[in-house]
Tab-separated table of C-alpha atoms in Angstrom:
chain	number	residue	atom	x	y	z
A	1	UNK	CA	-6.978	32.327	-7.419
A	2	UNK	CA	-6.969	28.361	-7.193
A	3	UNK	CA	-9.349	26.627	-9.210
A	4	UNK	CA	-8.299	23.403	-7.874
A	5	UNK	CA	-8.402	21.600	-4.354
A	6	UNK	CA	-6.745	18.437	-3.183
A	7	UNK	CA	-8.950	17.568	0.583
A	8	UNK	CA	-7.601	14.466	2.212
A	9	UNK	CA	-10.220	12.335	3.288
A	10	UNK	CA	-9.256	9.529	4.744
A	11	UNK	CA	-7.491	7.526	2.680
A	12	UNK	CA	-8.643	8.913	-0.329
A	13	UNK	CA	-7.928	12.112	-1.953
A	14	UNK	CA	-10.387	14.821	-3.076
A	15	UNK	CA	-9.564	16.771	-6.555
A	16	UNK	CA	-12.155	19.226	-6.556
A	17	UNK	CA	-11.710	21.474	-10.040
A	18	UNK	CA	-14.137	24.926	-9.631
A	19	UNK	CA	-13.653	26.428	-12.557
A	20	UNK	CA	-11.702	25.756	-16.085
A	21	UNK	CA	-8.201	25.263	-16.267
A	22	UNK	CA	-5.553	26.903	-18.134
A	23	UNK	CA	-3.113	23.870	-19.982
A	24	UNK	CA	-0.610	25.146	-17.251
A	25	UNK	CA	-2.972	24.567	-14.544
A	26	UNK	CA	-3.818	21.406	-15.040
A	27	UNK	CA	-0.230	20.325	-15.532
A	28	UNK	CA	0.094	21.468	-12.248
A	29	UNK	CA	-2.951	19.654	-10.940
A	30	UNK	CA	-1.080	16.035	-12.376
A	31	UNK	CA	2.249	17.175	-10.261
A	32	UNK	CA	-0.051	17.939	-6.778
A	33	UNK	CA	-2.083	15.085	-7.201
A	34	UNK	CA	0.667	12.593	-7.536
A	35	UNK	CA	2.915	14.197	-4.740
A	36	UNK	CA	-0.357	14.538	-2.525
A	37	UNK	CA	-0.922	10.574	-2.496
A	38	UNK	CA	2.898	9.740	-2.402
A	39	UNK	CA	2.773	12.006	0.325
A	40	UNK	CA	-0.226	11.104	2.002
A	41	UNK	CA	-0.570	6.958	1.075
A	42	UNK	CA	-3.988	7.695	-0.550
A	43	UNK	CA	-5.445	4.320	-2.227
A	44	UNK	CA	-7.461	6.141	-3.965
A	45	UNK	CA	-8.076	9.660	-5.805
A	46	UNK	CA	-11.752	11.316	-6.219
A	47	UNK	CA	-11.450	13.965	-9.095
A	48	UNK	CA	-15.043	16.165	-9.127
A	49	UNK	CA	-15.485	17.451	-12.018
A	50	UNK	CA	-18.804	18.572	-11.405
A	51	UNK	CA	-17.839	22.489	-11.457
A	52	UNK	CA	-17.303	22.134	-14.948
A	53	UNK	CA	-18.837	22.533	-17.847
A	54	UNK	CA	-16.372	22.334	-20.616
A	55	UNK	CA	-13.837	19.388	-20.724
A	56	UNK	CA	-11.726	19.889	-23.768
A	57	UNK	CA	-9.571	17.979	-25.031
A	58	UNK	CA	-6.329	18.357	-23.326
A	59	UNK	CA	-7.578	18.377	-19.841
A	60	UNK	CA	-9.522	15.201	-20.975
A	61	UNK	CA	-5.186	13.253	-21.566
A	62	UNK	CA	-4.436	15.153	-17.866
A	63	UNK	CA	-7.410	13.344	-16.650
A	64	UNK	CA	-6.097	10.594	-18.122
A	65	UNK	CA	-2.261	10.542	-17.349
A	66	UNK	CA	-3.027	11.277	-14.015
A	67	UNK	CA	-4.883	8.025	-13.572
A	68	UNK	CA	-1.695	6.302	-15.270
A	69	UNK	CA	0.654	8.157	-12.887
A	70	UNK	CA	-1.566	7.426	-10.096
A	71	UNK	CA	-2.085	3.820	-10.550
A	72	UNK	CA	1.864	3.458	-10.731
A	73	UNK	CA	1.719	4.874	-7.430
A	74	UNK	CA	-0.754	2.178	-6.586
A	75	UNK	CA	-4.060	4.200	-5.894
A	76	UNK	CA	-7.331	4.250	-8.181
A	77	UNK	CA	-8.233	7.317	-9.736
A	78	UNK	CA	-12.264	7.864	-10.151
A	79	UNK	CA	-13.990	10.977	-12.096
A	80	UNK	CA	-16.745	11.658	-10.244
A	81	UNK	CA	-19.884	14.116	-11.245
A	82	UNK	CA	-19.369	14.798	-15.035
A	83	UNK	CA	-22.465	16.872	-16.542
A	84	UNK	CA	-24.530	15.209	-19.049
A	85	UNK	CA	-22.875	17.692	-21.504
A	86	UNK	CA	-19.993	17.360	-21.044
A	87	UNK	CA	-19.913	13.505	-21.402
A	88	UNK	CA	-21.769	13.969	-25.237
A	89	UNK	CA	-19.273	16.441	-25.832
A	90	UNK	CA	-16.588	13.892	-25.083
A	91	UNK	CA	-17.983	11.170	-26.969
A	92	UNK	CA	-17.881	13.394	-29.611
A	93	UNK	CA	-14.724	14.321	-29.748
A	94	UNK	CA	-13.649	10.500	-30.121
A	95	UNK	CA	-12.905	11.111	-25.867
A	96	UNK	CA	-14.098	8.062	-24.388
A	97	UNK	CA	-11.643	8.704	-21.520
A	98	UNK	CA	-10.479	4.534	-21.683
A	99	UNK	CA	-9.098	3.553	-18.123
A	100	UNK	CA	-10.699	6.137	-16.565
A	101	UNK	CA	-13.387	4.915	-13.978
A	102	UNK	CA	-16.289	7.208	-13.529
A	103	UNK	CA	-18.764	7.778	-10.740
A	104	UNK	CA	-21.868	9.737	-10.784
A	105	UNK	CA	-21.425	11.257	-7.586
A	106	UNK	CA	-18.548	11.439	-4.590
A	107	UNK	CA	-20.349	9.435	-2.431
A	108	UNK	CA	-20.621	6.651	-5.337
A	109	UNK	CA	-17.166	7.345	-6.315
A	110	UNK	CA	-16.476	6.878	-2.799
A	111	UNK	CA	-18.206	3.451	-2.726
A	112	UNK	CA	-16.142	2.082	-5.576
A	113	UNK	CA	-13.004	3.049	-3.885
A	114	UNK	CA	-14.491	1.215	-0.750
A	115	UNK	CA	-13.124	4.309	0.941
A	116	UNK	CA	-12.765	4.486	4.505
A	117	UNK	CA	-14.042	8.440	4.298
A	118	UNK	CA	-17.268	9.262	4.832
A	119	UNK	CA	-19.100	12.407	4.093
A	120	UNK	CA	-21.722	13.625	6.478
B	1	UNK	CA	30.179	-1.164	-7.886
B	2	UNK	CA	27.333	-2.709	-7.385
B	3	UNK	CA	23.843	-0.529	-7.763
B	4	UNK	CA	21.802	-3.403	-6.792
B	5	UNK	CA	21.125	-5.326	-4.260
B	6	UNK	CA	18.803	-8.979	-3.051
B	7	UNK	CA	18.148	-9.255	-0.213
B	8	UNK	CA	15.732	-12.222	1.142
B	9	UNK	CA	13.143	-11.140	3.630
B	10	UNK	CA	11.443	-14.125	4.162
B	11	UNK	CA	9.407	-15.484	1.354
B	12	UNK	CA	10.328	-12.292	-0.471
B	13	UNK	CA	13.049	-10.918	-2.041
B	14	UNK	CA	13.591	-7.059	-1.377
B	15	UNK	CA	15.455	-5.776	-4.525
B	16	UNK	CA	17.026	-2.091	-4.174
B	17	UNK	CA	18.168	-0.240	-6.958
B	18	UNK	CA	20.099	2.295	-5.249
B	19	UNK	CA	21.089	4.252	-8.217
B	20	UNK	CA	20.688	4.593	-12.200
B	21	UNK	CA	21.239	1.636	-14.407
B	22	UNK	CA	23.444	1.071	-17.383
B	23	UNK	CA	21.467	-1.260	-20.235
B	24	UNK	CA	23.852	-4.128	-19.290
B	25	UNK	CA	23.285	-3.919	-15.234
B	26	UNK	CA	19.504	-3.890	-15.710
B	27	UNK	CA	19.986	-7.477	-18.089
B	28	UNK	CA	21.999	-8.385	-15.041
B	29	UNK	CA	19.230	-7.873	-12.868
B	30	UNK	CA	17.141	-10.086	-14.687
B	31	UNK	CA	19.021	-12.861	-14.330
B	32	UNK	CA	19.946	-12.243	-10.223
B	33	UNK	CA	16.573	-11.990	-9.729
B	34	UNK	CA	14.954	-14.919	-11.707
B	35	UNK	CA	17.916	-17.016	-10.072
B	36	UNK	CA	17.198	-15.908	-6.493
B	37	UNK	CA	14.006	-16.700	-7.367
B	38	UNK	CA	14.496	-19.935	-8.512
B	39	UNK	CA	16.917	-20.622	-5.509
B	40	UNK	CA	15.070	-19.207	-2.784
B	41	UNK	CA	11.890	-20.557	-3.608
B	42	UNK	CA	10.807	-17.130	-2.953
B	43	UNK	CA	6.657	-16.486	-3.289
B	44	UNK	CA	7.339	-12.560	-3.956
B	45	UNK	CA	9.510	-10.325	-5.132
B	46	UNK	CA	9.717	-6.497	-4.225
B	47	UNK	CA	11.572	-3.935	-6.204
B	48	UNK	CA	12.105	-1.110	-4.536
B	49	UNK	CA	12.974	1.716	-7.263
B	50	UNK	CA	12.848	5.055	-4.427
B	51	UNK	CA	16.473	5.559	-5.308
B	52	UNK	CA	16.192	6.074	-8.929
B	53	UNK	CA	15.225	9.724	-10.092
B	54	UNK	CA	14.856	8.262	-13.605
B	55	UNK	CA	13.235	5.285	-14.927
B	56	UNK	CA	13.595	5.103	-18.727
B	57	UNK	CA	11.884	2.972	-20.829
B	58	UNK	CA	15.156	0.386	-20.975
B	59	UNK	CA	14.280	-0.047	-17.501
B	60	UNK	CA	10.953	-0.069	-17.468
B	61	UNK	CA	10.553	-2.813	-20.148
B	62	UNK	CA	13.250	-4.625	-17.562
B	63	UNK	CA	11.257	-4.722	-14.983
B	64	UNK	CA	7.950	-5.551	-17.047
B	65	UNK	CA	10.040	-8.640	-18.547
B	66	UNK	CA	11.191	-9.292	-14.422
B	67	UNK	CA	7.402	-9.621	-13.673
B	68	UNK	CA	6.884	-11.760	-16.531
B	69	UNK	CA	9.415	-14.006	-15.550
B	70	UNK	CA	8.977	-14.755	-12.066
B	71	UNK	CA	5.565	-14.757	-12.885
B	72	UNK	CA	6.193	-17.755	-14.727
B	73	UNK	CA	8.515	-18.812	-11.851
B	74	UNK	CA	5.159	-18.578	-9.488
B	75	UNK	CA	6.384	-15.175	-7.586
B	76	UNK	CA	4.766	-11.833	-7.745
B	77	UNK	CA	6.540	-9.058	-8.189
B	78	UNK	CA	5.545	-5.523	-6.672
B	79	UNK	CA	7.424	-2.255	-7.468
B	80	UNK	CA	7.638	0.224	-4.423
B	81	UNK	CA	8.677	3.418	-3.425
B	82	UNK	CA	8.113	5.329	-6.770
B	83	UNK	CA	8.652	8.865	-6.706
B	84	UNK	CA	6.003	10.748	-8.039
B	85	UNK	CA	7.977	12.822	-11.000
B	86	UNK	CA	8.999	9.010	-12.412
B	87	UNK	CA	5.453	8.253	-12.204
B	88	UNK	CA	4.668	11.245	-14.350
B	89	UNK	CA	7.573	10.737	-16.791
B	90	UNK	CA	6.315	7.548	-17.167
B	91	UNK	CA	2.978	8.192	-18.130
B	92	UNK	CA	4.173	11.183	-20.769
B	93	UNK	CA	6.463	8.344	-22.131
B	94	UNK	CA	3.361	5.908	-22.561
B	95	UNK	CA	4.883	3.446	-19.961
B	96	UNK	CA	2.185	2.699	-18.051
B	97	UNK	CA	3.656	-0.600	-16.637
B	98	UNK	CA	0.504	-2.645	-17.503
B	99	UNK	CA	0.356	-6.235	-15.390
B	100	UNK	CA	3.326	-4.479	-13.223
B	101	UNK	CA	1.797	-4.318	-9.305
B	102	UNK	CA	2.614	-1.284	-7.557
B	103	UNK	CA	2.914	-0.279	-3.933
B	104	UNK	CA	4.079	3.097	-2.117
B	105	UNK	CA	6.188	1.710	0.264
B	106	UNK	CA	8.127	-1.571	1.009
B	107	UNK	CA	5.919	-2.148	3.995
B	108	UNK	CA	3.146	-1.221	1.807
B	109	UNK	CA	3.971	-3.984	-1.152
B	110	UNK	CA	4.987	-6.313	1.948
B	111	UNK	CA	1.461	-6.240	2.880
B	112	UNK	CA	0.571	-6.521	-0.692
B	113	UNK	CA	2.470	-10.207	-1.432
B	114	UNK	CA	0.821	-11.442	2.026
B	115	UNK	CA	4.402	-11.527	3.299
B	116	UNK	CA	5.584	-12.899	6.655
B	117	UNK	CA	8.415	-10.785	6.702
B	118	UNK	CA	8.360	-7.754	8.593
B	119	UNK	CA	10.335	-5.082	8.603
B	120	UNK	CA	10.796	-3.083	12.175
């Protein structure tokens, strides 16, 4: 079963992660992400990570290299929904997740992106 | 033969690397580019890379010095059409282009530099 889904909406793309990730998934998720918006033109990238509630360390550089990889493509990349938790757990582990841009919700992380999408 | 190519569009000059790069024809580069630059009076300068199924970090510290450089010469330079697996190599290598500009397409970083060309 996936535990990841990439949802075009409008012209930004929605990384919705469900559950945790093996290493090999979330290698994966950096190669769909980046062919979905060279694919689709997205300006910008949504990643929820609200369905999680570890973050360790190594899908904390994914997060991270997929924001470099996506802003050479030319789109933003915005973490959207982290769990209090998760954030001190982060901070903790020296993670402060630098050039990553972080939204409480989609619809804020939508905002920033001053997204065309809309959710209803 | 040649595995570049400037071509003015405009204001802008669209450069296409149509394949990879020896050391000595990205230096090359450099110099036809500032030049054409400095010729053409041109206000932009797009670099389109979609060709290239490597960019190593030779090249990618040749087109960060290209940015600097017409920079100083009052152009912006864009780089479009990267493919998504450079991207990635990229951002495993650490090269995340910083002060580079990036587009998708040519039309895409056309829009980007304000352009008057178009391309039909």
């Amino acid at each position: 079963m996936s535990t990841t889904s990439v949802i075009p909406l409008g012209d930004v793309l929605l990384v919705t992660i469900q559950g945790e990730l093996t290493d090999h998934d979330a290698m994966g998720l950096q190669e769909d992400v980046t062919t979905g918006v060279a694919d689709s033109g997205a300006r910008g990238v949504l990643i929820d990570v609200s369905g999680l509630d570890i973050v360790d360390s190594f899908l904390a550089r994914t997060l991270h290299d997929l924001a470099g990889a996506t802003g050479l493509l030319a789109a933003r990349t915005v973490v959207v929904g982290m769990r209090p938790e998760v954030a001190i757990t982060l901070v903790e582990l020296g993670l402060t997740l630098p050039g990553l841009e972080t939204a409480l919700t989609v619809a804020d992380g939508l905002a920033k992106l001053g997204g065309s999408a809309r959710i209803t």
